[in-house]
Amino acid sequence: MITLIQFPWSPFCISIRRILERHKIPHCIKNISAADRAPIILATKGRAYTVPCLIDGRTAVADFTDFGQEVARYIDRKHKLGLFPRDKEGIQAILSRYIENDLEGVGFKIDDSYVIPTLPLVERTMLTRFKERKFGKGCVAQWARDRAKLNRQFADLLKPIDNMLASSEYLVADRPLFVDYDLYGILENYLYSGKTKLPPLKQLQRWHRVMSHR
Ligand SMILES: N[C@@H](CCC(=O)N[C@@H](CS)C(=O)NCC(=O)O)C(=O)O
């Protein structure tokens, strides 16, 4: 049985969880504190500390390289899901950079500004420490003050994707490929706190409903 080591609001973990759920792949979830990476470090013998981390018997997989998508590719290969067709590798590589850099770069700040203050003291302080090393002292509180501006930026970044979905049922094919799950993870991270809602983009909302249910 596959075990997915995660913290529930992580966009990259939500993507993997959705792939497992939608393809009815038996799995169990192990939530860890964002401040304690020991389970991942031990499982991967020091090769990784990021979530998602997948344990499959004696095999432990994490996203070892940037945009390598090793976790998704492992599940895709093992269960022959066809999420990475050869003729779509190019467009998926380009789209995943937009989704995981531009879009995630705004969405996670809004979610962190709601989620981090709710975490237990040590996890909250260690995660704030992690963010401040990258984004500067007081960044989490600043993201809370900037929510309106960040929400507008997020909506603007989604407009090109809404345009794509006006002429295609899914992002790059007539069925969900990896980038559909990648986008789903970033949107569900943005929605995780329950304090935000998707911008009024008709095609995106249609796509999100389908990805959420079926
Ligand atoms: N899929 C990501 C890697 C996964 C990732 O960055 N996960 C985050 C959590 S959302 C993480 O664990 N970051 C390192 C940390 O928080 O120490 C990538 O290809 O860059």
PDB file of C-alpha atoms and ligand atoms in Angstrom:
ATOM      1  CA  MET A   1       0.000   0.000   0.000  1.00  0.00           C
ATOM      2  CA  ILE A   2       1.310   3.412  -1.041  1.00  0.00           C
ATOM      3  CA  THR A   3       1.798   5.950   1.759  1.00  0.00           C
ATOM      4  CA  LEU A   4       1.737   9.669   0.922  1.00  0.00           C
ATOM      5  CA  ILE A   5       3.709  11.761   3.426  1.00  0.00           C
ATOM      6  CA  GLN A   6       2.352  15.315   3.293  1.00  0.00           C
ATOM      7  CA  PHE A   7       1.087  18.367   5.001  1.00  0.00           C
ATOM      8  CA  PRO A   8      -2.517  18.830   3.878  1.00  0.00           C
ATOM      9  CA  TRP A   9      -2.310  22.379   2.461  1.00  0.00           C
ATOM     10  CA  SER A  10       0.801  21.768   0.313  1.00  0.00           C
ATOM     11  CA  PRO A  11      -0.151  22.402  -3.334  1.00  0.00           C
ATOM     12  CA  PHE A  12       2.171  19.678  -4.584  1.00  0.00           C
ATOM     13  CA  CYS A  13       0.716  17.142  -2.131  1.00  0.00           C
ATOM     14  CA  ILE A  14      -2.859  18.036  -3.125  1.00  0.00           C
ATOM     15  CA  SER A  15      -1.945  17.318  -6.789  1.00  0.00           C
ATOM     16  CA  ILE A  16      -0.613  13.844  -5.928  1.00  0.00           C
ATOM     17  CA  ARG A  17      -3.557  13.094  -3.621  1.00  0.00           C
ATOM     18  CA  ARG A  18      -5.983  14.003  -6.428  1.00  0.00           C
ATOM     19  CA  ILE A  19      -4.200  11.711  -8.902  1.00  0.00           C
ATOM     20  CA  LEU A  20      -4.439   8.810  -6.398  1.00  0.00           C
ATOM     21  CA  GLU A  21      -8.127   9.542  -5.574  1.00  0.00           C
ATOM     22  CA  ARG A  22      -9.271  10.109  -9.160  1.00  0.00           C
ATOM     23  CA  HIS A  23      -7.588   6.884 -10.350  1.00  0.00           C
ATOM     24  CA  LYS A  24      -8.865   4.973  -7.314  1.00  0.00           C
ATOM     25  CA  ILE A  25      -5.322   3.919  -6.310  1.00  0.00           C
ATOM     26  CA  PRO A  26      -5.370   2.504  -2.762  1.00  0.00           C
ATOM     27  CA  HIS A  27      -3.199   4.682  -0.495  1.00  0.00           C
ATOM     28  CA  CYS A  28      -2.888   6.002   3.031  1.00  0.00           C
ATOM     29  CA  ILE A  29      -2.009   9.516   4.135  1.00  0.00           C
ATOM     30  CA  LYS A  30       0.639  10.394   6.742  1.00  0.00           C
ATOM     31  CA  ASN A  31       0.461  14.038   7.821  1.00  0.00           C
ATOM     32  CA  ILE A  32       3.694  15.461   9.204  1.00  0.00           C
ATOM     33  CA  SER A  33       4.495  18.765  10.904  1.00  0.00           C
ATOM     34  CA  ALA A  34       5.928  21.230   8.414  1.00  0.00           C
ATOM     35  CA  ALA A  35       8.697  21.711  10.981  1.00  0.00           C
ATOM     36  CA  ASP A  36       9.726  18.021  11.171  1.00  0.00           C
ATOM     37  CA  ARG A  37      11.154  16.514   7.981  1.00  0.00           C
ATOM     38  CA  ALA A  38      12.744  13.479   9.698  1.00  0.00           C
ATOM     39  CA  PRO A  39      10.249  10.942   8.248  1.00  0.00           C
ATOM     40  CA  ILE A  40      11.165  12.054   4.697  1.00  0.00           C
ATOM     41  CA  ILE A  41      14.901  12.339   5.348  1.00  0.00           C
ATOM     42  CA  LEU A  42      14.996   8.831   6.895  1.00  0.00           C
ATOM     43  CA  ALA A  43      12.809   7.275   4.171  1.00  0.00           C
ATOM     44  CA  THR A  44      14.910   8.779   1.365  1.00  0.00           C
ATOM     45  CA  LYS A  45      18.229   8.250   3.206  1.00  0.00           C
ATOM     46  CA  GLY A  46      18.890  11.997   3.098  1.00  0.00           C
ATOM     47  CA  ARG A  47      18.088  12.448  -0.601  1.00  0.00           C
ATOM     48  CA  ALA A  48      15.105  14.729   0.100  1.00  0.00           C
ATOM     49  CA  TYR A  49      13.264  16.806   2.732  1.00  0.00           C
ATOM     50  CA  THR A  50      10.344  18.074   0.623  1.00  0.00           C
ATOM     51  CA  VAL A  51       6.717  16.930   0.561  1.00  0.00           C
ATOM     52  CA  PRO A  52       5.096  15.078  -1.209  1.00  0.00           C
ATOM     53  CA  CYS A  53       7.071  11.955  -0.378  1.00  0.00           C
ATOM     54  CA  LEU A  54       5.694   8.608  -1.507  1.00  0.00           C
ATOM     55  CA  ILE A  55       6.553   5.341   0.273  1.00  0.00           C
ATOM     56  CA  ASP A  56       5.868   2.177  -1.763  1.00  0.00           C
ATOM     57  CA  GLY A  57       7.277  -0.821   0.058  1.00  0.00           C
ATOM     58  CA  ARG A  58      11.063  -0.234   0.240  1.00  0.00           C
ATOM     59  CA  THR A  59      10.880   2.551  -2.395  1.00  0.00           C
ATOM     60  CA  ALA A  60      10.742   6.217  -1.271  1.00  0.00           C
ATOM     61  CA  VAL A  61      10.150   8.903  -3.909  1.00  0.00           C
ATOM     62  CA  ALA A  62      10.188  12.702  -3.580  1.00  0.00           C
ATOM     63  CA  ASP A  63      10.517  15.464  -6.173  1.00  0.00           C
ATOM     64  CA  PHE A  64      14.291  15.120  -6.217  1.00  0.00           C
ATOM     65  CA  THR A  65      14.801  17.628  -9.069  1.00  0.00           C
ATOM     66  CA  ASP A  66      13.117  20.938  -9.919  1.00  0.00           C
ATOM     67  CA  PHE A  67      10.198  20.212 -12.288  1.00  0.00           C
ATOM     68  CA  GLY A  68      11.286  16.595 -12.382  1.00  0.00           C
ATOM     69  CA  GLN A  69       7.830  15.592 -11.084  1.00  0.00           C
ATOM     70  CA  GLU A  70       9.390  12.344  -9.866  1.00  0.00           C
ATOM     71  CA  VAL A  71       6.475  11.501  -7.540  1.00  0.00           C
ATOM     72  CA  ALA A  72       3.798  11.929 -10.235  1.00  0.00           C
ATOM     73  CA  ARG A  73       5.913  10.088 -12.823  1.00  0.00           C
ATOM     74  CA  TYR A  74       6.420   7.167 -10.398  1.00  0.00           C
ATOM     75  CA  ILE A  75       2.657   6.730  -9.928  1.00  0.00           C
ATOM     76  CA  ASP A  76       2.066   7.310 -13.655  1.00  0.00           C
ATOM     77  CA  ARG A  77       4.532   4.562 -14.632  1.00  0.00           C
ATOM     78  CA  LYS A  78       3.413   2.088 -11.948  1.00  0.00           C
ATOM     79  CA  HIS A  79      -0.310   2.418 -12.800  1.00  0.00           C
ATOM     80  CA  LYS A  80       0.030   3.275 -16.532  1.00  0.00           C
ATOM     81  CA  LEU A  81      -2.057   6.458 -16.166  1.00  0.00           C
ATOM     82  CA  GLY A  82      -0.847   8.206 -19.354  1.00  0.00           C
ATOM     83  CA  LEU A  83      -0.372  11.549 -17.553  1.00  0.00           C
ATOM     84  CA  PHE A  84       2.857  12.341 -19.474  1.00  0.00           C
ATOM     85  CA  PRO A  85       2.250  11.522 -23.178  1.00  0.00           C
ATOM     86  CA  ARG A  86       5.513  12.004 -25.148  1.00  0.00           C
ATOM     87  CA  ASP A  87       3.915  14.521 -27.585  1.00  0.00           C
ATOM     88  CA  LYS A  88       2.776  16.731 -24.649  1.00  0.00           C
ATOM     89  CA  GLU A  89       6.086  16.779 -22.703  1.00  0.00           C
ATOM     90  CA  GLY A  90       6.986  20.179 -24.154  1.00  0.00           C
ATOM     91  CA  ILE A  91       3.764  22.036 -23.422  1.00  0.00           C
ATOM     92  CA  GLN A  92       3.491  20.374 -19.991  1.00  0.00           C
ATOM     93  CA  ALA A  93       7.033  21.503 -19.094  1.00  0.00           C
ATOM     94  CA  ILE A  94       6.226  25.099 -20.117  1.00  0.00           C
ATOM     95  CA  LEU A  95       2.806  25.189 -18.407  1.00  0.00           C
ATOM     96  CA  SER A  96       4.072  23.636 -15.164  1.00  0.00           C
ATOM     97  CA  ARG A  97       6.650  26.429 -14.871  1.00  0.00           C
ATOM     98  CA  TYR A  98       3.886  29.052 -15.184  1.00  0.00           C
ATOM     99  CA  ILE A  99       1.680  27.141 -12.736  1.00  0.00           C
ATOM    100  CA  GLU A 100       4.382  26.339 -10.150  1.00  0.00           C
ATOM    101  CA  ASN A 101       6.314  29.644 -10.381  1.00  0.00           C
ATOM    102  CA  ASP A 102       4.016  32.500 -11.363  1.00  0.00           C
ATOM    103  CA  LEU A 103       0.680  31.215 -10.035  1.00  0.00           C
ATOM    104  CA  GLU A 104       1.927  29.307  -6.953  1.00  0.00           C
ATOM    105  CA  GLY A 105       4.236  32.239  -6.154  1.00  0.00           C
ATOM    106  CA  VAL A 106       1.155  34.370  -5.403  1.00  0.00           C
ATOM    107  CA  GLY A 107      -1.350  31.757  -4.230  1.00  0.00           C
ATOM    108  CA  PHE A 108       0.763  30.268  -1.427  1.00  0.00           C
ATOM    109  CA  LYS A 109       1.289  33.709   0.160  1.00  0.00           C
ATOM    110  CA  ILE A 110      -2.458  34.194   0.547  1.00  0.00           C
ATOM    111  CA  ASP A 111      -2.915  30.701   1.988  1.00  0.00           C
ATOM    112  CA  ASP A 112       0.115  30.968   4.290  1.00  0.00           C
ATOM    113  CA  SER A 113      -1.238  34.262   5.670  1.00  0.00           C
ATOM    114  CA  TYR A 114      -4.351  32.339   6.845  1.00  0.00           C
ATOM    115  CA  VAL A 115      -2.872  28.912   7.715  1.00  0.00           C
ATOM    116  CA  ILE A 116       0.470  29.655   9.423  1.00  0.00           C
ATOM    117  CA  PRO A 117      -1.091  31.728  12.298  1.00  0.00           C
ATOM    118  CA  THR A 118      -3.361  28.731  13.100  1.00  0.00           C
ATOM    119  CA  LEU A 119      -0.534  26.199  13.560  1.00  0.00           C
ATOM    120  CA  PRO A 120       0.882  24.989  16.908  1.00  0.00           C
ATOM    121  CA  LEU A 121       3.631  27.231  18.361  1.00  0.00           C
ATOM    122  CA  VAL A 122       6.762  25.307  17.246  1.00  0.00           C
ATOM    123  CA  GLU A 123       5.422  24.449  13.763  1.00  0.00           C
ATOM    124  CA  ARG A 124       4.170  28.030  13.321  1.00  0.00           C
ATOM    125  CA  THR A 125       7.499  29.571  14.369  1.00  0.00           C
ATOM    126  CA  MET A 126       9.675  27.137  12.382  1.00  0.00           C
ATOM    127  CA  LEU A 127       7.569  27.672   9.231  1.00  0.00           C
ATOM    128  CA  THR A 128       7.704  31.469   9.734  1.00  0.00           C
ATOM    129  CA  ARG A 129      11.489  31.124  10.124  1.00  0.00           C
ATOM    130  CA  PHE A 130      11.624  29.157   6.818  1.00  0.00           C
ATOM    131  CA  LYS A 131       9.569  31.791   4.960  1.00  0.00           C
ATOM    132  CA  GLU A 132      11.450  34.767   6.503  1.00  0.00           C
ATOM    133  CA  ARG A 133      14.817  33.338   5.408  1.00  0.00           C
ATOM    134  CA  LYS A 134      13.531  33.499   1.833  1.00  0.00           C
ATOM    135  CA  PHE A 135      11.109  36.484   1.879  1.00  0.00           C
ATOM    136  CA  GLY A 136      12.352  38.666   4.749  1.00  0.00           C
ATOM    137  CA  LYS A 137      11.355  39.457   8.335  1.00  0.00           C
ATOM    138  CA  GLY A 138       7.600  39.930   8.885  1.00  0.00           C
ATOM    139  CA  CYS A 139       6.724  38.532   5.431  1.00  0.00           C
ATOM    140  CA  VAL A 140       3.732  36.437   6.644  1.00  0.00           C
ATOM    141  CA  ALA A 141       2.097  39.455   8.329  1.00  0.00           C
ATOM    142  CA  GLN A 142       2.822  41.563   5.209  1.00  0.00           C
ATOM    143  CA  TRP A 143       1.067  38.947   3.027  1.00  0.00           C
ATOM    144  CA  ALA A 144      -1.970  39.270   5.279  1.00  0.00           C
ATOM    145  CA  ARG A 145      -1.971  43.047   4.766  1.00  0.00           C
ATOM    146  CA  ASP A 146      -1.548  42.567   0.992  1.00  0.00           C
ATOM    147  CA  ARG A 147      -4.357  40.032   0.534  1.00  0.00           C
ATOM    148  CA  ALA A 148      -6.569  42.233  -1.684  1.00  0.00           C
ATOM    149  CA  LYS A 149      -3.643  43.022  -4.012  1.00  0.00           C
ATOM    150  CA  LEU A 150      -2.471  39.368  -4.043  1.00  0.00           C
ATOM    151  CA  ASN A 151      -6.021  38.150  -4.821  1.00  0.00           C
ATOM    152  CA  ARG A 152      -6.191  40.517  -7.815  1.00  0.00           C
ATOM    153  CA  GLN A 153      -2.777  39.303  -9.036  1.00  0.00           C
ATOM    154  CA  PHE A 154      -3.913  35.674  -8.678  1.00  0.00           C
ATOM    155  CA  ALA A 155      -7.114  36.355 -10.673  1.00  0.00           C
ATOM    156  CA  ASP A 156      -5.137  38.110 -13.427  1.00  0.00           C
ATOM    157  CA  LEU A 157      -2.693  35.181 -13.698  1.00  0.00           C
ATOM    158  CA  LEU A 158      -5.663  32.801 -14.128  1.00  0.00           C
ATOM    159  CA  LYS A 159      -7.183  34.698 -17.093  1.00  0.00           C
ATOM    160  CA  PRO A 160      -4.903  33.084 -19.756  1.00  0.00           C
ATOM    161  CA  ILE A 161      -5.775  29.651 -18.342  1.00  0.00           C
ATOM    162  CA  ASP A 162      -9.505  30.477 -18.469  1.00  0.00           C
ATOM    163  CA  ASN A 163      -9.005  31.468 -22.116  1.00  0.00           C
ATOM    164  CA  MET A 164      -7.320  28.106 -22.871  1.00  0.00           C
ATOM    165  CA  LEU A 165     -10.229  26.241 -21.246  1.00  0.00           C
ATOM    166  CA  ALA A 166     -12.717  28.045 -23.496  1.00  0.00           C
ATOM    167  CA  SER A 167     -11.616  25.833 -26.387  1.00  0.00           C
ATOM    168  CA  SER A 168     -10.484  22.702 -24.539  1.00  0.00           C
ATOM    169  CA  GLU A 169     -12.195  20.530 -21.905  1.00  0.00           C
ATOM    170  CA  TYR A 170      -8.878  20.182 -20.040  1.00  0.00           C
ATOM    171  CA  LEU A 171      -5.657  22.216 -20.244  1.00  0.00           C
ATOM    172  CA  VAL A 172      -3.832  20.467 -23.104  1.00  0.00           C
ATOM    173  CA  ALA A 173      -5.973  17.428 -24.052  1.00  0.00           C
ATOM    174  CA  ASP A 174      -9.479  15.983 -23.930  1.00  0.00           C
ATOM    175  CA  ARG A 175      -8.579  14.288 -20.638  1.00  0.00           C
ATOM    176  CA  PRO A 176      -6.673  15.440 -17.522  1.00  0.00           C
ATOM    177  CA  LEU A 177      -2.898  15.220 -17.877  1.00  0.00           C
ATOM    178  CA  PHE A 178      -0.250  16.017 -15.229  1.00  0.00           C
ATOM    179  CA  VAL A 179      -0.623  19.810 -15.616  1.00  0.00           C
ATOM    180  CA  ASP A 180      -4.344  19.595 -14.809  1.00  0.00           C
ATOM    181  CA  TYR A 181      -3.448  18.017 -11.454  1.00  0.00           C
ATOM    182  CA  ASP A 182      -0.610  20.526 -11.010  1.00  0.00           C
ATOM    183  CA  LEU A 183      -3.039  23.443 -11.476  1.00  0.00           C
ATOM    184  CA  TYR A 184      -5.628  21.730  -9.254  1.00  0.00           C
ATOM    185  CA  GLY A 185      -3.055  21.563  -6.430  1.00  0.00           C
ATOM    186  CA  ILE A 186      -2.264  25.267  -6.641  1.00  0.00           C
ATOM    187  CA  LEU A 187      -5.978  26.232  -6.728  1.00  0.00           C
ATOM    188  CA  GLU A 188      -6.870  23.991  -3.777  1.00  0.00           C
ATOM    189  CA  ASN A 189      -3.926  25.430  -1.804  1.00  0.00           C
ATOM    190  CA  TYR A 190      -5.340  28.912  -2.537  1.00  0.00           C
ATOM    191  CA  LEU A 191      -8.818  27.747  -1.389  1.00  0.00           C
ATOM    192  CA  TYR A 192      -7.514  25.672   1.576  1.00  0.00           C
ATOM    193  CA  SER A 193      -8.300  28.184   4.359  1.00  0.00           C
ATOM    194  CA  GLY A 194     -11.941  28.421   3.257  1.00  0.00           C
ATOM    195  CA  LYS A 195     -11.524  32.218   3.360  1.00  0.00           C
ATOM    196  CA  THR A 196     -11.011  32.652  -0.409  1.00  0.00           C
ATOM    197  CA  LYS A 197     -12.980  31.768  -3.521  1.00  0.00           C
ATOM    198  CA  LEU A 198     -12.107  31.273  -7.158  1.00  0.00           C
ATOM    199  CA  PRO A 199     -12.297  34.422  -9.317  1.00  0.00           C
ATOM    200  CA  PRO A 200     -15.438  34.670 -11.550  1.00  0.00           C
ATOM    201  CA  LEU A 201     -13.821  32.916 -14.557  1.00  0.00           C
ATOM    202  CA  LYS A 202     -16.516  30.671 -16.118  1.00  0.00           C
ATOM    203  CA  GLN A 203     -14.301  28.092 -17.911  1.00  0.00           C
ATOM    204  CA  LEU A 204     -11.908  27.774 -14.971  1.00  0.00           C
ATOM    205  CA  GLN A 205     -14.832  27.223 -12.589  1.00  0.00           C
ATOM    206  CA  ARG A 206     -16.294  24.566 -14.919  1.00  0.00           C
ATOM    207  CA  TRP A 207     -12.911  22.795 -15.120  1.00  0.00           C
ATOM    208  CA  HIS A 208     -12.435  23.026 -11.321  1.00  0.00           C
ATOM    209  CA  ARG A 209     -15.871  21.474 -10.659  1.00  0.00           C
ATOM    210  CA  VAL A 210     -15.067  18.534 -12.962  1.00  0.00           C
ATOM    211  CA  MET A 211     -11.587  18.005 -11.456  1.00  0.00           C
ATOM    212  CA  SER A 212     -13.094  18.147  -7.961  1.00  0.00           C
ATOM    213  CA  HIS A 213     -15.854  15.620  -8.496  1.00  0.00           C
ATOM    214  CA  ARG A 214     -15.191  13.035 -11.138  1.00  0.00           C
TER     215      ARG A 214
HETATM  216  N1  LIG B   1       7.231  19.828  -6.577  1.00  0.00           N
HETATM  217  C1  LIG B   1       8.128  20.780  -6.009  1.00  0.00           C
HETATM  218  C2  LIG B   1       8.884  20.269  -4.825  1.00  0.00           C
HETATM  219  C3  LIG B   1       8.000  20.096  -3.651  1.00  0.00           C
HETATM  220  C4  LIG B   1       8.082  21.285  -2.686  1.00  0.00           C
HETATM  221  O1  LIG B   1       8.695  22.311  -2.938  1.00  0.00           O
HETATM  222  N2  LIG B   1       7.399  21.091  -1.531  1.00  0.00           N
HETATM  223  C5  LIG B   1       7.416  22.116  -0.504  1.00  0.00           C
HETATM  224  C6  LIG B   1       6.143  22.163   0.275  1.00  0.00           C
HETATM  225  S1  LIG B   1       4.804  22.794  -0.630  1.00  0.00           S
HETATM  226  C7  LIG B   1       8.543  21.791   0.469  1.00  0.00           C
HETATM  227  O2  LIG B   1       8.551  20.761   1.098  1.00  0.00           O
HETATM  228  N3  LIG B   1       9.475  22.754   0.497  1.00  0.00           N
HETATM  229  C8  LIG B   1      10.653  22.623   1.285  1.00  0.00           C
HETATM  230  C9  LIG B   1      10.433  23.040   2.708  1.00  0.00           C
HETATM  231  O3  LIG B   1       9.312  23.458   3.012  1.00  0.00           O
HETATM  232  O4  LIG B   1      11.409  22.857   3.472  1.00  0.00           O
HETATM  233  C10 LIG B   1       9.149  21.106  -7.087  1.00  0.00           C
HETATM  234  O5  LIG B   1       9.250  20.327  -8.027  1.00  0.00           O
HETATM  235  O6  LIG B   1       9.775  22.123  -6.914  1.00  0.00           O
END
